[in-house]
Amino acid sequence: MTAVRPAERLPGQATTEADAAAALRGLFDRQADAIPLAEDIAGIAVGRAQRIRSRRLTTSGIAATLVFVLVLTAAVSLRAWSTGEDRDSPLHGLGMAGDPQVAFDLEPSEFTAPVQPVGMLVDVRVGDRLWDATEGKWRTLVVDGADLTVVRTRLGWLAGDESGLWLMRTQGTAVQLLPGGERWTVNADGTQIAAVAGTTLRLAKLTVTGLQDIASSTVVAGDIPVGFVSTSVLLATADRGRYAIWRQNGGYRSTTGYVQLFGSPRFDTFGVVSSGGTTCLVQAAAATGQIKLQAYAGCHELLGSGVERAAVSPDGRYLASPFPGGMWIIDLDRSVASAGKDHKAGPTWVASCSADGTATPVWISTDTVVVGANNGYVACGVDGGQRPIALPSGVPGGAELVPIRR
């Protein structure tokens, strides 16, 4: 076979792809008579060579991409490890040796997408005026006062103080539910009200026309209804020195030793205890009608700073716990599991949000809580997301958020 020399190729010059293709075609042209059945075998060979080269380039590109992804993933993981961003760790965000200085803002980055504000998702109260976030308009409350409590339900707003309790229906009318002098609370879905007058506790169903009695019995003088634990009523003395559980069958058991106990839609509840300067979150069983400490859920000094304003999520899974300058969202069940493995573990928080020092959080769903921050409001998710709320025209920042029970 005669060797084919590319035309006008300089010494040391690399053969180009075009030269190689031309040479290969010339070679096969001279052999065409010996292989009469093949159509453009040179073209087939060149095409095959080009396809092989293309596959090699594609494979190389994929390999390079995979290497880049692996390097990037390793870098992110290394950053998470080095900055303590392991959300599965019960010590995440707690600092060394209980250091309360917790940073919440991420460092600015050119790759950070702008956070778009969300609409007003919760009602607010300003004096005797109520901003209805659903209808987007102001309403006038039937009563007004510094001690007024307002709660939104499916049927409308419960508005009550020492002068009585009213249901403000969504269509604009109102009906009085309780006379003055009774202390009251509402359950997790806004369907039942517990009220105490003197030593008599009354449990009733909330309807659009008023209250329908369910049960009543005698309790200890000074008990105040502060929430529900499943279908039982949680009571406390004014100084929170003693708590009690009242059941619909008339059962009544009291206990002491808790700084705070929270209402819950579940049969168990959570609270805060303090001893020897240590403040701990605990799980308390109440299914048997007795409040009994069941398990620890982590200890940290910040737990005591805003415990009276902390709020349990509608499904009982999370606790929004404010402290000066911020707020934790604590996963209650994971906190119990972590503390069971390590008694020195802190609560397992899944998110942290900016918050005013005196803010009271309001859950708007099972996974999102709204809290006041910087004379405005932010919506915080259990996934760690935090978005500012765009205030409607005429709605001031810093107004009182209205709790939701529905």
Coordinates of C-alpha atoms in Angstrom, one line a residue:
M1 CA 0.0 0.0 0.0
T2 CA 1.3 3.4 -0.9
A3 CA 1.6 5.9 1.9
V4 CA -0.4 9.1 1.5
R5 CA 1.4 12.4 2.3
P6 CA -0.8 15.4 3.1
A7 CA -0.1 18.2 0.6
E8 CA 1.9 21.2 1.7
R9 CA 2.3 20.2 5.3
L10 CA 5.1 21.9 7.0
P11 CA 7.6 19.9 9.0
G12 CA 6.5 19.6 12.6
Q13 CA 3.0 20.8 11.8
A14 CA 0.2 18.7 13.3
T15 CA -2.1 17.0 10.9
T16 CA -5.5 18.7 10.9
E17 CA -8.8 16.8 11.1
A18 CA -9.5 18.0 7.5
D19 CA -6.1 16.7 6.2
A20 CA -6.7 13.4 7.9
A21 CA -10.2 13.1 6.4
A22 CA -8.9 14.0 2.9
A23 CA -6.1 11.5 3.1
L24 CA -8.4 8.8 4.3
R25 CA -10.8 9.5 1.4
G26 CA -7.9 9.3 -1.1
L27 CA -6.8 6.0 0.3
F28 CA -10.2 4.4 0.0
D29 CA -10.8 5.9 -3.5
R30 CA -7.8 4.0 -4.8
Q31 CA -9.2 0.8 -3.3
A32 CA -12.7 1.3 -4.5
D33 CA -12.4 -1.1 -7.4
A34 CA -11.5 -3.9 -5.0
I35 CA -14.6 -3.3 -2.9
P36 CA -17.4 -2.5 -5.4
L37 CA -20.4 -3.0 -3.0
A38 CA -19.6 -0.3 -0.4
E39 CA -21.0 3.1 -1.0
D40 CA -18.6 5.9 0.1
I41 CA -16.7 3.7 2.6
A42 CA -14.3 6.6 3.2
G43 CA -17.3 8.8 4.2
I44 CA -18.5 6.0 6.5
A45 CA -15.1 5.7 8.1
V46 CA -14.7 9.4 8.6
G47 CA -18.2 9.7 10.0
R48 CA -17.5 6.9 12.4
A49 CA -14.3 8.5 13.5
Q50 CA -16.1 11.8 14.0
R51 CA -18.9 10.1 16.1
I52 CA -16.3 8.4 18.2
R53 CA -14.5 11.7 18.8
S54 CA -17.9 13.3 19.6
R55 CA -18.7 10.6 22.2
R56 CA -15.3 11.0 23.7
L57 CA -15.9 14.8 24.1
T58 CA -19.3 14.3 25.5
T59 CA -18.0 11.7 28.0
S60 CA -15.2 14.1 29.0
G61 CA -17.7 16.9 29.4
I62 CA -20.0 14.8 31.7
A63 CA -17.0 13.7 33.7
A64 CA -15.9 17.3 34.2
T65 CA -19.4 18.3 35.2
L66 CA -19.6 15.5 37.8
V67 CA -16.2 16.5 39.2
F68 CA -17.4 20.1 39.5
V69 CA -20.6 19.0 41.3
L70 CA -18.7 16.8 43.7
V71 CA -16.2 19.6 44.5
L72 CA -19.1 22.1 45.0
T73 CA -21.0 19.6 47.2
A74 CA -17.9 19.0 49.3
A75 CA -17.3 22.7 49.7
V76 CA -20.9 23.3 50.8
S77 CA -20.7 20.4 53.2
L78 CA -17.3 21.7 54.6
R79 CA -18.8 25.1 55.1
A80 CA -21.8 23.7 56.9
W81 CA -19.5 21.6 59.1
S82 CA -17.1 24.5 59.8
T83 CA -19.9 27.0 60.6
G84 CA -22.0 24.5 62.7
E85 CA -24.9 24.4 60.2
D86 CA -25.9 20.9 61.0
R87 CA -29.6 21.1 61.7
D88 CA -29.7 17.6 62.9
S89 CA -27.4 18.4 65.8
P90 CA -29.2 19.4 69.0
L91 CA -26.4 21.9 69.6
H92 CA -27.0 23.7 66.3
G93 CA -27.1 27.4 66.9
L94 CA -26.6 27.2 70.6
G95 CA -23.0 28.4 70.7
M96 CA -20.3 27.0 72.9
A97 CA -21.0 26.6 76.6
G98 CA -24.5 28.0 76.2
D99 CA -23.4 31.2 74.6
P100 CA -26.6 33.2 73.9
Q101 CA -25.1 35.2 71.1
V102 CA -26.7 33.6 68.1
A103 CA -26.3 35.1 64.6
F104 CA -29.3 34.9 62.3
D105 CA -28.4 36.8 59.2
L106 CA -26.5 35.2 56.3
E107 CA -23.5 36.9 54.9
P108 CA -24.4 38.9 51.7
S109 CA -23.6 37.1 48.5
E110 CA -23.9 38.1 44.8
F111 CA -25.6 34.7 44.3
T112 CA -28.3 35.4 46.9
A113 CA -31.7 35.8 45.2
P114 CA -33.7 38.7 46.5
V115 CA -36.4 37.8 49.0
Q116 CA -39.8 38.9 47.9
P117 CA -42.2 40.0 50.6
V118 CA -45.5 38.1 51.1
G119 CA -48.9 39.5 51.7
M120 CA -50.5 40.2 55.1
L121 CA -51.4 36.7 56.3
V122 CA -52.8 37.5 59.8
D123 CA -55.2 40.0 61.4
V124 CA -53.9 42.8 63.5
R125 CA -55.5 44.9 66.2
V126 CA -55.0 48.7 66.8
G127 CA -57.1 49.9 69.8
D128 CA -60.7 49.2 68.9
R129 CA -59.9 48.6 65.3
L130 CA -59.2 45.2 63.7
W131 CA -57.6 44.7 60.3
D132 CA -59.3 41.8 58.6
A133 CA -56.6 40.3 56.5
T134 CA -59.0 38.0 54.6
E135 CA -61.3 40.7 53.5
G136 CA -58.6 43.4 53.4
K137 CA -60.6 46.0 55.4
W138 CA -60.9 47.5 58.9
R139 CA -63.5 46.4 61.4
T140 CA -64.6 48.0 64.7
L141 CA -64.4 45.8 67.8
V142 CA -67.5 45.7 70.0
V143 CA -65.2 46.3 73.1
D144 CA -61.9 48.0 73.7
G145 CA -59.4 48.0 76.4
A146 CA -55.8 47.3 77.5
D147 CA -56.8 43.8 78.7
L148 CA -58.9 42.9 75.7
T149 CA -58.1 39.5 74.1
V150 CA -59.0 38.8 70.5
V151 CA -58.9 35.4 68.8
R152 CA -60.0 34.5 65.3
T153 CA -62.1 31.4 64.7
R154 CA -64.0 30.0 61.7
L155 CA -67.2 31.7 62.9
G156 CA -65.6 35.1 63.5
W157 CA -63.6 36.9 66.2
L158 CA -63.8 36.2 70.0
A159 CA -63.3 39.5 71.8
G160 CA -63.3 39.6 75.5
D161 CA -62.2 41.4 78.7
E162 CA -63.4 41.8 82.2
S163 CA -66.7 43.2 80.9
G164 CA -67.6 40.0 79.0
L165 CA -67.0 37.9 75.9
W166 CA -68.5 38.5 72.4
L167 CA -68.5 36.6 69.1
M168 CA -68.1 39.1 66.3
R169 CA -69.5 37.3 63.2
T170 CA -67.8 37.7 59.9
Q171 CA -71.0 39.2 58.4
G172 CA -70.7 42.1 60.9
T173 CA -73.1 41.3 63.7
A174 CA -72.2 40.3 67.3
V175 CA -73.5 38.1 70.1
Q176 CA -72.5 38.1 73.7
L177 CA -71.3 34.7 74.9
L178 CA -70.3 35.4 78.5
P179 CA -71.0 38.0 81.1
G180 CA -68.3 40.0 82.8
G181 CA -66.0 38.6 85.4
E182 CA -65.4 35.2 83.7
R183 CA -61.9 34.1 82.6
W184 CA -62.0 32.0 79.4
T185 CA -59.9 30.2 76.8
V186 CA -60.5 28.5 73.5
N187 CA -59.3 25.1 72.1
A188 CA -57.0 24.5 69.2
D189 CA -59.6 24.5 66.4
G190 CA -61.9 27.2 67.9
T191 CA -64.9 25.0 68.5
Q192 CA -65.0 24.9 72.3
I193 CA -64.7 27.5 75.1
A194 CA -63.8 26.9 78.7
A195 CA -64.7 29.6 81.2
V196 CA -64.3 29.9 85.0
A197 CA -66.5 32.0 87.2
G198 CA -65.5 31.7 90.9
T199 CA -65.1 28.0 91.5
T200 CA -67.2 26.8 88.6
L201 CA -65.7 25.7 85.3
R202 CA -68.0 25.6 82.3
L203 CA -67.2 23.8 79.0
A204 CA -69.3 24.8 76.0
K205 CA -69.4 24.4 72.2
L206 CA -69.1 27.6 70.1
T207 CA -71.8 28.1 67.6
V208 CA -72.8 31.0 65.4
T209 CA -75.8 31.7 67.7
G210 CA -73.9 31.4 71.0
L211 CA -72.6 28.7 73.4
Q212 CA -74.0 25.2 73.9
D213 CA -73.1 23.7 77.3
I214 CA -71.1 20.4 77.3
A215 CA -70.1 19.9 81.0
S216 CA -69.3 21.8 84.2
S217 CA -67.9 21.2 87.6
T218 CA -66.2 22.7 90.6
V219 CA -62.5 23.7 90.6
V220 CA -60.1 25.3 93.1
A221 CA -60.6 29.0 93.7
G222 CA -58.1 31.1 91.8
D223 CA -57.8 28.7 88.8
I224 CA -57.7 30.4 85.4
P225 CA -58.2 28.5 82.1
V226 CA -55.1 29.0 80.0
G227 CA -55.5 26.4 77.2
F228 CA -56.5 22.9 76.2
V229 CA -54.5 19.6 76.2
S230 CA -56.4 17.6 73.7
T231 CA -60.0 17.6 75.0
S232 CA -59.0 18.5 78.6
V233 CA -58.8 22.0 80.0
L234 CA -55.4 23.3 81.3
L235 CA -55.7 25.6 84.3
A236 CA -53.2 27.7 86.2
T237 CA -53.1 30.1 89.1
A238 CA -52.4 33.8 88.3
D239 CA -48.7 33.4 89.3
R240 CA -48.3 30.1 87.3
G241 CA -47.2 28.5 90.5
R242 CA -49.6 25.6 90.1
Y243 CA -51.2 24.0 87.1
A244 CA -54.1 21.6 86.8
I245 CA -55.9 19.4 84.3
W246 CA -59.7 19.3 84.2
R247 CA -61.4 16.5 82.2
Q248 CA -64.9 16.4 80.8
N249 CA -65.8 13.6 83.2
G250 CA -65.2 15.8 86.1
G251 CA -61.6 14.6 86.9
Y252 CA -59.3 17.2 88.3
R253 CA -55.6 16.9 89.2
S254 CA -53.1 19.7 90.0
T255 CA -49.3 19.9 90.1
T256 CA -46.5 22.3 90.8
G257 CA -42.9 22.7 89.7
Y258 CA -43.4 24.1 86.2
V259 CA -42.4 27.6 85.1
Q260 CA -44.8 27.3 82.2
L261 CA -47.0 24.7 80.6
F262 CA -48.3 25.0 77.0
G263 CA -51.6 24.0 75.6
S264 CA -51.5 21.3 72.9
P265 CA -53.9 19.5 70.5
R266 CA -52.1 16.3 71.5
F267 CA -52.6 14.2 74.6
D268 CA -49.1 15.1 75.8
T269 CA -47.9 18.7 76.3
F270 CA -44.6 20.5 76.8
G271 CA -43.5 22.9 79.5
V272 CA -40.5 24.6 81.0
V273 CA -38.9 23.8 84.4
S274 CA -36.0 25.5 86.2
S275 CA -33.7 24.3 88.9
G276 CA -30.4 25.5 90.1
G277 CA -30.1 28.1 87.4
T278 CA -30.8 25.6 84.6
T279 CA -33.9 26.1 82.4
C280 CA -35.1 23.0 80.5
L281 CA -37.8 22.1 78.1
V282 CA -39.8 19.0 79.2
Q283 CA -42.5 16.7 77.8
A284 CA -45.4 16.1 80.2
A285 CA -48.0 13.4 79.9
A286 CA -51.6 14.3 80.6
A287 CA -53.6 11.5 79.0
T288 CA -54.5 10.0 82.4
G289 CA -55.7 13.3 83.8
Q290 CA -52.5 13.9 85.7
I291 CA -49.7 16.2 84.6
K292 CA -46.6 14.1 84.9
L293 CA -43.1 14.9 83.7
Q294 CA -42.3 12.3 81.1
A295 CA -39.0 13.3 79.4
Y296 CA -36.5 16.1 79.0
A297 CA -36.3 17.9 75.7
G298 CA -33.1 20.0 76.1
C299 CA -31.9 22.8 78.4
H300 CA -30.8 26.3 77.5
E301 CA -30.8 29.6 79.3
L302 CA -32.7 31.4 76.5
L303 CA -35.7 29.2 77.1
G304 CA -36.7 31.3 80.1
S305 CA -36.5 34.7 78.5
G306 CA -39.7 34.6 76.4
V307 CA -41.5 31.5 77.8
E308 CA -44.7 33.4 78.5
R309 CA -45.0 34.4 74.8
A310 CA -44.0 31.1 73.3
A311 CA -46.6 29.4 71.1
V312 CA -47.2 25.8 70.0
S313 CA -48.0 25.0 66.4
P314 CA -51.6 23.9 65.5
D315 CA -50.4 20.3 65.2
G316 CA -48.4 20.3 68.4
R317 CA -45.1 19.5 66.7
Y318 CA -43.2 22.8 67.0
L319 CA -42.7 25.6 69.6
A320 CA -42.0 29.2 68.5
S321 CA -39.9 30.5 71.4
P322 CA -39.0 34.2 71.4
F323 CA -36.0 35.6 73.1
P324 CA -34.4 39.1 73.1
G325 CA -33.6 39.9 69.4
G326 CA -34.8 36.6 67.9
M327 CA -37.0 33.5 67.9
W328 CA -36.4 29.8 67.7
I329 CA -38.7 27.3 66.1
I330 CA -38.1 24.1 68.1
D331 CA -38.9 20.6 66.9
L332 CA -40.4 19.1 70.1
D333 CA -40.3 15.4 69.3
R334 CA -36.7 15.6 67.9
S335 CA -35.7 17.5 71.1
V336 CA -37.0 14.7 73.2
A337 CA -35.1 12.1 71.1
S338 CA -31.9 14.2 71.3
A339 CA -32.1 14.7 75.0
G340 CA -32.7 11.0 75.5
K341 CA -29.3 10.3 73.9
D342 CA -27.4 13.1 75.5
H343 CA -28.7 14.8 78.7
K344 CA -26.5 17.8 77.9
A345 CA -28.1 18.5 74.6
G346 CA -30.0 21.7 73.9
P347 CA -33.4 21.8 72.2
T348 CA -33.4 20.9 68.6
W349 CA -34.3 24.0 66.7
V350 CA -35.1 23.8 63.0
A351 CA -35.2 27.6 62.2
S352 CA -34.3 30.9 63.7
C353 CA -36.0 34.2 62.8
S354 CA -35.5 37.9 63.6
A355 CA -38.0 39.1 66.2
D356 CA -38.7 42.1 68.4
G357 CA -37.9 41.6 72.1
T358 CA -41.5 41.7 73.2
A359 CA -43.1 40.0 70.1
T360 CA -45.7 37.3 70.5
P361 CA -45.6 34.8 67.6
V362 CA -48.8 33.7 65.8
W363 CA -49.0 30.4 63.9
I364 CA -50.9 30.8 60.6
S365 CA -50.5 27.2 59.6
T366 CA -48.8 24.0 60.8
D367 CA -45.5 25.1 59.3
T368 CA -45.5 28.9 59.3
V369 CA -45.4 31.4 62.1
V370 CA -45.6 35.2 61.9
V371 CA -43.8 37.4 64.4
G372 CA -43.1 41.2 64.8
A373 CA -39.7 42.4 63.8
N374 CA -38.2 45.8 63.2
N375 CA -41.5 47.6 63.3
G376 CA -42.9 45.1 60.8
Y377 CA -43.6 41.4 60.5
V378 CA -41.8 38.4 59.1
A379 CA -43.2 34.9 58.2
C380 CA -41.0 32.1 59.4
G381 CA -41.2 28.5 58.1
V382 CA -40.1 25.4 59.9
D383 CA -37.9 24.8 56.8
G384 CA -35.8 27.8 57.8
G385 CA -37.3 30.2 55.3
Q386 CA -37.9 33.8 56.4
R387 CA -39.8 36.4 54.4
P388 CA -40.9 39.9 55.2
I389 CA -44.6 40.7 55.1
A390 CA -45.7 43.6 52.9
L391 CA -48.0 45.8 55.0
P392 CA -51.2 47.0 53.3
S393 CA -51.8 50.7 53.0
G394 CA -52.9 52.1 56.4
V395 CA -51.8 49.1 58.4
P396 CA -49.0 50.1 60.9
G397 CA -46.1 47.9 61.8
G398 CA -45.8 46.8 65.4
A399 CA -49.6 46.3 65.9
E400 CA -50.9 43.4 67.9
L401 CA -51.2 40.2 66.0
V402 CA -54.5 38.2 66.4
P403 CA -54.1 34.5 67.2
I404 CA -55.9 32.0 65.0
R405 CA -57.9 29.0 66.1
R406 CA -59.4 27.2 63.2

